[in-house]
């Protein structure tokens, strides 16, 4: 089976009071069905997170997750992914269409198992 890799841009959500917009940050979305057909990875500049492909899909429709990764829709065209670690919390905002496109490609590579 083939690996699906897609590059995207995210905006880091922060509560810091700065006038400068850090702009878009590049990330890589990765799916390797040989490693784990149920997991996806998001590579941020400082860390890579692995979590359930179904969590990402559910989070595009309604808030999902309760552990280290949480996903929820933000308006009609964006989605937020929140990552928790011992170092703190990272919150990033995606264009939903990038995540939908990525998920479609993963399901083409490996359909959902019943």
Short mmCIF file of C-alpha atoms in Angstrom, two decimals:
data_model
loop_
_atom_site.label_atom_id
_atom_site.label_comp_id
_atom_site.label_asym_id
_atom_site.label_seq_id
_atom_site.Cartn_x
_atom_site.Cartn_y
_atom_site.Cartn_z
CA UNK A 1 0.00 0.00 0.00
CA UNK A 2 1.15 3.51 -0.63
CA UNK A 3 1.95 6.24 1.86
CA UNK A 4 -0.15 9.40 1.62
CA UNK A 5 1.68 12.63 2.36
CA UNK A 6 0.24 16.10 2.01
CA UNK A 7 1.64 19.47 2.92
CA UNK A 8 -0.59 22.13 4.46
CA UNK A 9 -0.41 25.49 6.16
CA UNK A 10 -1.73 26.13 9.67
CA UNK A 11 -2.09 29.16 11.85
CA UNK A 12 -0.91 28.80 15.41
CA UNK A 13 -3.51 30.01 17.89
CA UNK A 14 -1.99 31.82 20.84
CA UNK A 15 -3.10 34.01 23.70
CA UNK A 16 0.08 36.07 23.52
CA UNK A 17 -0.58 39.77 23.10
CA UNK A 18 1.48 40.53 20.00
CA UNK A 19 0.78 42.80 17.08
CA UNK A 20 2.68 40.61 14.64
CA UNK A 21 0.85 37.82 12.85
CA UNK A 22 3.24 34.86 12.73
CA UNK A 23 1.62 33.88 9.44
CA UNK A 24 1.11 30.40 8.14
CA UNK A 25 3.28 27.58 9.42
CA UNK A 26 3.99 24.57 7.16
CA UNK A 27 2.99 21.12 8.40
CA UNK A 28 2.94 17.67 6.86
CA UNK A 29 -0.03 15.31 7.03
CA UNK A 30 1.01 11.69 6.69
CA UNK A 31 -0.75 8.35 6.48
CA UNK A 32 1.17 5.07 6.30
CA UNK A 33 -1.23 2.12 6.11
CA UNK A 34 1.63 -0.36 6.50
CA UNK A 35 2.64 1.18 9.84
CA UNK A 36 -0.93 1.58 11.17
CA UNK A 37 -3.99 1.68 8.91
CA UNK A 38 -6.06 3.44 11.61
CA UNK A 39 -3.64 6.29 12.38
CA UNK A 40 -2.66 9.60 10.80
CA UNK A 41 0.27 11.85 11.64
CA UNK A 42 0.59 15.61 11.71
CA UNK A 43 4.14 16.89 11.65
CA UNK A 44 4.49 20.31 13.24
CA UNK A 45 7.85 22.12 13.13
CA UNK A 46 8.76 20.95 16.65
CA UNK A 47 6.86 17.66 17.05
CA UNK A 48 4.99 14.94 15.19
CA UNK A 49 1.66 13.71 16.53
CA UNK A 50 0.06 10.36 15.73
CA UNK A 51 -3.63 9.80 16.38
CA UNK A 52 -6.73 8.06 15.09
CA UNK A 53 -7.85 8.77 11.54
CA UNK A 54 -11.46 8.49 12.74
CA UNK A 55 -10.81 11.20 15.37
CA UNK A 56 -9.74 13.59 12.63
CA UNK A 57 -12.83 12.77 10.57
CA UNK A 58 -15.22 13.10 13.54
CA UNK A 59 -13.64 16.38 14.60
CA UNK A 60 -14.45 17.98 11.28
CA UNK A 61 -18.17 17.59 12.08
CA UNK A 62 -18.31 18.06 15.87
CA UNK A 63 -15.89 18.36 18.79
CA UNK A 64 -14.00 15.08 19.22
CA UNK A 65 -11.24 13.71 21.42
CA UNK A 66 -10.56 13.78 25.11
CA UNK A 67 -6.92 12.83 25.47
CA UNK A 68 -3.75 14.27 23.98
CA UNK A 69 -5.45 15.32 20.72
CA UNK A 70 -8.73 17.15 20.28
CA UNK A 71 -10.31 18.32 17.03
CA UNK A 72 -13.31 20.53 16.38
CA UNK A 73 -14.84 22.57 13.56
CA UNK A 74 -14.34 26.34 13.69
CA UNK A 75 -16.97 27.99 11.57
CA UNK A 76 -17.73 26.67 8.13
CA UNK A 77 -14.26 26.56 6.61
CA UNK A 78 -11.78 25.94 9.41
CA UNK A 79 -10.94 23.27 11.95
CA UNK A 80 -8.89 23.44 15.13
CA UNK A 81 -6.54 20.72 16.34
CA UNK A 82 -5.32 20.91 19.92
CA UNK A 83 -2.30 18.89 21.06
CA UNK A 84 -1.53 18.29 24.76
CA UNK A 85 1.91 17.25 26.04
CA UNK A 86 4.02 17.58 29.17
CA UNK A 87 5.48 20.76 27.64
CA UNK A 88 2.07 22.41 27.25
CA UNK A 89 -0.70 22.80 24.71
CA UNK A 90 -0.35 23.59 21.00
CA UNK A 91 -3.42 24.78 19.13
CA UNK A 92 -3.39 25.03 15.34
CA UNK A 93 -6.05 26.09 12.87
CA UNK A 94 -6.42 24.36 9.50
CA UNK A 95 -8.48 25.08 6.44
CA UNK A 96 -11.03 22.25 6.65
CA UNK A 97 -10.76 21.52 2.94
CA UNK A 98 -7.09 20.55 3.36
CA UNK A 99 -8.03 17.99 6.01
CA UNK A 100 -10.96 16.67 3.96
CA UNK A 101 -8.72 16.28 0.90
CA UNK A 102 -6.14 14.43 3.01
CA UNK A 103 -8.76 12.10 4.51
CA UNK A 104 -10.18 11.30 1.06
CA UNK A 105 -6.71 10.35 -0.11
CA UNK A 106 -6.22 8.08 2.93
CA UNK A 107 -9.53 6.31 2.31
CA UNK A 108 -8.54 5.76 -1.31
CA UNK A 109 -5.31 4.14 -0.06
CA UNK A 110 -7.07 2.07 2.64
CA UNK A 111 -10.86 1.95 3.00
CA UNK A 112 -12.53 1.86 6.40
CA UNK A 113 -12.53 -1.63 7.92
CA UNK A 114 -15.89 -2.85 9.18
#
